[in-house]
XYZ file of C-alpha atoms in Angstrom:
267
model
C -50.341 161.831 118.188
C -46.697 161.354 119.020
C -43.921 159.557 117.209
C -40.327 158.435 117.647
C -37.933 156.730 115.257
C -36.373 153.724 116.982
C -34.010 153.196 114.055
C -33.800 154.668 110.573
C -31.170 153.704 108.008
C -30.134 151.233 105.354
C -29.516 148.519 107.951
C -32.735 148.739 109.920
C -35.959 150.739 110.171
C -38.594 150.920 112.878
C -40.880 153.771 113.943
C -43.284 153.988 116.869
C -46.488 156.009 116.637
C -49.016 156.549 119.404
C -52.432 158.166 119.332
C -55.152 158.431 121.945
C -56.163 154.786 121.485
C -53.404 153.183 119.388
C -49.791 152.115 119.834
C -48.257 150.885 116.612
C -44.969 150.146 114.877
C -44.255 150.975 111.269
C -41.863 148.251 110.072
C -39.504 146.278 112.301
C -36.250 145.950 110.388
C -34.280 145.045 113.513
C -33.954 141.849 115.478
C -36.824 141.382 117.866
C -34.468 141.757 120.821
C -33.043 145.038 119.577
C -36.483 146.418 118.846
C -37.678 145.541 122.340
C -34.562 147.089 123.902
C -34.947 150.319 121.953
C -38.608 150.496 122.880
C -37.718 150.021 126.534
C -35.236 152.902 126.308
C -38.149 155.056 125.115
C -40.440 153.722 127.891
C -42.513 151.775 125.374
C -43.754 148.338 126.404
C -43.612 145.754 123.624
C -46.592 143.861 125.034
C -48.752 146.966 124.575
C -48.151 147.295 120.820
C -51.492 147.053 119.028
C -50.277 146.450 115.466
C -47.329 146.415 113.066
C -47.754 148.085 109.673
C -45.371 146.913 106.955
C -44.321 149.046 103.983
C -42.533 146.314 101.984
C -40.654 143.037 102.337
C -37.000 144.116 102.332
C -35.169 142.740 105.351
C -34.275 146.173 106.755
C -38.024 146.642 107.248
C -39.248 143.188 108.355
C -36.397 141.462 110.190
C -38.185 141.412 113.551
C -41.803 141.511 112.414
C -42.490 137.795 112.814
C -40.662 137.463 116.120
C -42.575 140.312 117.741
C -45.908 139.141 116.362
C -45.420 135.616 117.737
C -44.027 136.671 121.116
C -46.512 139.433 121.864
C -49.493 138.315 119.758
C -49.371 141.439 117.585
C -51.486 141.797 114.419
C -49.575 142.585 111.208
C -50.951 144.743 108.386
C -49.558 144.596 104.837
C -50.886 144.464 101.291
C -51.379 141.135 99.521
C -48.221 141.145 97.400
C -46.085 142.140 100.374
C -47.561 139.281 102.417
C -46.661 136.815 99.672
C -43.141 138.216 99.360
C -42.375 138.253 103.089
C -44.052 135.059 104.333
C -40.955 132.884 104.083
C -38.807 135.597 105.685
C -40.910 136.283 108.785
C -42.021 132.732 109.596
C -45.406 131.387 110.622
C -47.922 133.971 111.772
C -51.170 133.188 113.576
C -54.039 133.510 111.116
C -55.836 135.996 113.367
C -52.829 138.312 113.099
C -52.697 138.343 109.285
C -54.402 141.477 108.007
C -54.434 142.562 104.370
C -55.169 146.031 103.052
C -55.514 147.137 99.440
C -52.826 149.379 97.990
C -53.606 153.072 97.505
C -56.603 153.124 99.796
C -57.770 154.678 103.046
C -58.648 152.425 105.967
C -59.106 152.790 109.710
C -57.434 151.250 112.728
C -58.948 152.124 116.090
C -58.837 155.946 116.243
C -56.455 156.295 113.272
C -57.351 156.939 109.671
C -54.588 155.573 107.469
C -53.734 156.167 103.838
C -51.252 153.970 102.027
C -49.655 155.183 98.811
C -47.472 153.275 96.347
C -43.788 154.149 96.100
C -41.244 153.557 93.339
C -39.016 150.864 94.825
C -37.761 147.432 93.799
C -40.127 145.455 95.998
C -43.330 143.494 95.327
C -45.804 146.291 96.116
C -44.120 148.950 98.279
C -46.120 151.685 99.992
C -45.730 154.445 102.526
C -48.227 155.488 105.180
C -49.982 158.699 106.115
C -51.678 158.720 109.532
C -54.536 160.998 110.534
C -56.070 161.535 113.929
C -58.393 164.446 114.619
C -56.689 167.421 112.903
C -53.200 165.891 112.967
C -51.307 164.328 110.067
C -48.088 162.309 110.092
C -46.424 161.046 106.888
C -43.554 158.553 106.662
C -42.055 158.611 103.175
C -39.023 156.413 102.525
C -37.881 153.794 100.023
C -38.746 155.418 96.737
C -36.511 156.299 93.833
C -38.662 159.156 92.600
C -41.469 161.284 93.975
C -44.549 161.696 91.810
C -47.225 164.368 92.051
C -49.614 161.971 93.863
C -46.922 161.303 96.480
C -46.285 165.017 96.995
C -50.000 165.647 97.297
C -50.354 162.838 99.836
C -47.731 164.250 102.223
C -48.530 167.943 101.755
C -49.572 169.802 104.930
C -48.200 167.115 107.262
C -47.637 168.149 110.868
C -44.771 165.656 110.908
C -42.957 164.416 107.818
C -40.371 161.644 108.031
C -38.550 161.851 104.714
C -35.849 159.697 103.164
C -32.491 161.374 102.497
C -30.573 158.208 101.710
C -27.375 159.141 99.942
C -25.051 161.849 98.793
C -24.694 161.375 95.021
C -20.950 162.088 94.972
C -20.219 159.764 97.885
C -22.305 157.021 96.335
C -20.692 157.164 92.899
C -17.157 157.446 94.284
C -17.736 154.890 97.026
C -17.011 151.160 97.393
C -20.293 149.710 96.125
C -20.294 147.756 92.845
C -21.579 149.701 89.861
C -24.773 147.651 89.626
C -25.701 148.520 93.214
C -24.853 152.185 92.724
C -27.209 152.417 89.777
C -29.897 150.481 91.612
C -29.739 152.909 94.555
C -29.830 156.042 92.412
C -32.368 154.617 89.948
C -36.067 155.355 89.823
C -36.820 152.233 91.898
C -34.088 152.895 94.444
C -33.771 155.579 97.116
C -34.088 159.340 97.443
C -30.812 161.268 97.396
C -30.041 164.288 99.565
C -30.641 166.549 96.568
C -34.059 165.010 95.958
C -34.988 165.434 99.615
C -33.991 169.092 99.331
C -36.279 169.536 96.337
C -39.190 167.971 98.208
C -38.729 170.114 101.318
C -38.266 173.191 99.115
C -41.738 172.556 97.725
C -43.469 171.491 100.927
C -41.990 173.670 103.701
C -44.570 176.155 104.975
C -42.895 177.422 108.164
C -46.043 176.773 110.175
C -44.412 174.809 112.969
C -44.230 171.515 111.103
C -41.655 168.875 112.038
C -39.330 167.389 109.422
C -37.305 164.278 110.214
C -34.780 163.184 107.595
C -34.062 159.462 107.680
C -33.075 156.203 106.040
C -29.500 157.491 105.693
C -26.861 155.192 104.226
C -23.993 154.756 106.693
C -21.615 154.298 103.751
C -22.840 156.960 101.337
C -24.074 159.695 103.636
C -23.706 161.352 107.018
C -25.927 163.132 109.492
C -23.771 166.244 109.171
C -24.053 166.425 105.372
C -27.817 165.948 105.468
C -28.467 168.521 108.192
C -26.117 171.104 106.718
C -27.666 170.910 103.262
C -31.192 171.202 104.601
C -30.238 174.032 106.960
C -28.785 176.009 104.049
C -31.940 175.498 101.992
C -34.215 176.642 104.801
C -32.081 179.680 105.670
C -32.116 180.734 102.022
C -35.909 180.479 102.092
C -36.018 182.722 105.160
C -37.158 179.879 107.411
C -35.772 179.719 110.946
C -35.187 176.218 112.324
C -36.643 175.992 115.804
C -38.954 178.949 115.291
C -40.707 178.329 111.979
C -40.255 174.559 111.842
C -38.287 171.790 113.542
C -35.621 169.772 111.742
C -34.112 166.470 112.891
C -31.980 163.746 111.324
C -32.626 160.180 112.526
C -30.001 157.448 112.743
C -29.653 153.678 112.645
C -30.149 151.788 115.906
C -30.475 155.033 117.847
C -33.572 156.618 119.332
C -34.716 159.770 117.646
C -36.387 162.687 119.354
C -39.908 162.054 120.637
C -42.208 164.471 118.849
C -45.545 165.046 120.534
C -48.458 166.772 118.791
C -50.615 166.436 121.875
C -53.282 163.950 122.878
C -54.643 161.809 125.690
C -52.272 158.850 126.148
C -53.706 157.558 129.432
């Protein structure tokens, strides 16, 4: 499998994943035009996308879902409550492209085995996805206020982990947002802070060549430099060498991330 973040942040999220027989998007929280342009920059053809998988109905995850589905005849996969919550936002979708999965289950799509796991977020029925193909595992964990033991267990031993590191607590609480929004973001149905991301990586890092991508950063309450520096310090203190023992990246809004390739036949 291989994967690239097309955009990751509070204003828009979209990730591309490719396996031997599948080309999919996880969320499209950008305009359709922007998503297509970013894909083109990564040499990805929009008309070859096989499916869009939706985590939840917030606009920074579904903004372009309907447009791309209608223009390129792309099937959409979401759970029942998410479909109900996003229908009015994404517009009319061809019935053949409406696919519903049950929350907290495993299912298959082409050559991918997919697990969806509930998150703690203020949406109808939010989930994150874990993708398996052969001996490879990719987890994309964002949009959760807390991380439970089942979530940790679901992402453990991932070859690639995309992990939310949304906000710096000090910046958030001293920043311009109204108090109600601050407490929503830092609440148990909000977003993971930098400190929480550090705790998760501290538990999960194995230094076996895994790839960690930190994402869904707030442009107001965080920065790429803060996130990378904090994680670098943690890993150094654990005796883990970035680049040798594992790879570390920080993704950004509306900007292509690094293509990470675990190997496969993409012909």
